């Protein structure tokens, strides 16, 4: 059974994290984000690694067990993503010991996993031409030796033939010694050729390795110099920020606190809305609709708009008080004790009422039917509305102090005398707000006034 991969190993080769090693637990994670975003799984310095995008690249885990694989893709970065020196287009396979570069000449790191499954091997290394050259040298030496043996044998046969024909006799030992000498000479030549070839290959790799090392060393020095220069510029900019801020605001935060803290106050308030004609508090009618209570609204005829069903009665203690409460801050601006604060803190009835009482409500619509001099209202089926809908923007932004219609508590088509929603007169009631509670606490004091 294959041992599951426990963590991803990231070995940084260059950039602000050069020579650092990160170990990322895999667990149930299937994606590992790369970028300057602080939430990235593999995060880079927002200042030192400026060529890296906030969301630069993505590593995804595919499959399980023996079929597990890793995929690398660019996340729409500005400078691109490179795998082993090749730009990544789409999603590519990621193997152990692969190098990932974020942008041309950007931060580079090597990828690996632990424990590494047997089926999850690194890429096959490309072999050079050294072995082929050595093979050709060996074959040439063998051919030369064979040629020497054949020549010696031919010479011996010729000598034997001459003796048989009556020519001068040849010593048998001379042919054998000649063959041995020729074989030794050819072997020496082959050995010298092989030694020369091996020396040439070794020299090639030594010189090539030295050149590559020197080039990489110079590139690292150049990048280090650029990083140090960028860091120096960043440090200089950061060191100037406090001075620039102090120059613009004139004072340091601590100086502002020491000078103005005692002039800061906390304001607590609670206000209500009243009918100016009767002096009675305004109530917002609520309706039981499908087992739940909602604030009620009325659709006026002749496109006069939607208004709150306001009333002066609350016999069943179910209506909503039109008012508000809360806390805010203020500042003492004079020795006489004048306090500067926001309008919604000091006079909440002069700002938009919003969705107080709930975002949803029940809308009553009706039409007026005329018969001679008589007019009769016919109520339509009520419906549920959402005050955040743009169709009800006027209701949402209603300012209590601007006034409105006061209806009977049991009939949305009949308003109180003098407040009838008549399209000809558009007669509205006048409202006034009043603070029921207005408490001020000074800095360092637990008691309010």
PDB file of C-alpha atoms in Angstrom, residues 202-212:
ATOM      1  CA  UNK A 202      36.093  15.580 -18.756  1.00  0.00           C
ATOM      2  CA  UNK A 203      37.571  18.914 -19.831  1.00  0.00           C
ATOM      3  CA  UNK A 204      34.303  19.792 -21.605  1.00  0.00           C
ATOM      4  CA  UNK A 205      32.228  19.108 -18.504  1.00  0.00           C
ATOM      5  CA  UNK A 206      34.706  20.818 -16.179  1.00  0.00           C
ATOM      6  CA  UNK A 207      34.888  23.939 -18.328  1.00  0.00           C
ATOM      7  CA  UNK A 208      31.129  23.898 -18.976  1.00  0.00           C
ATOM      8  CA  UNK A 209      30.384  23.409 -15.282  1.00  0.00           C
ATOM      9  CA  UNK A 210      32.761  26.203 -14.341  1.00  0.00           C
ATOM     10  CA  UNK A 211      31.183  28.524 -16.907  1.00  0.00           C
ATOM     11  CA  UNK A 212      27.690  27.604 -15.720  1.00  0.00           C
TER      12      UNK A 212
END
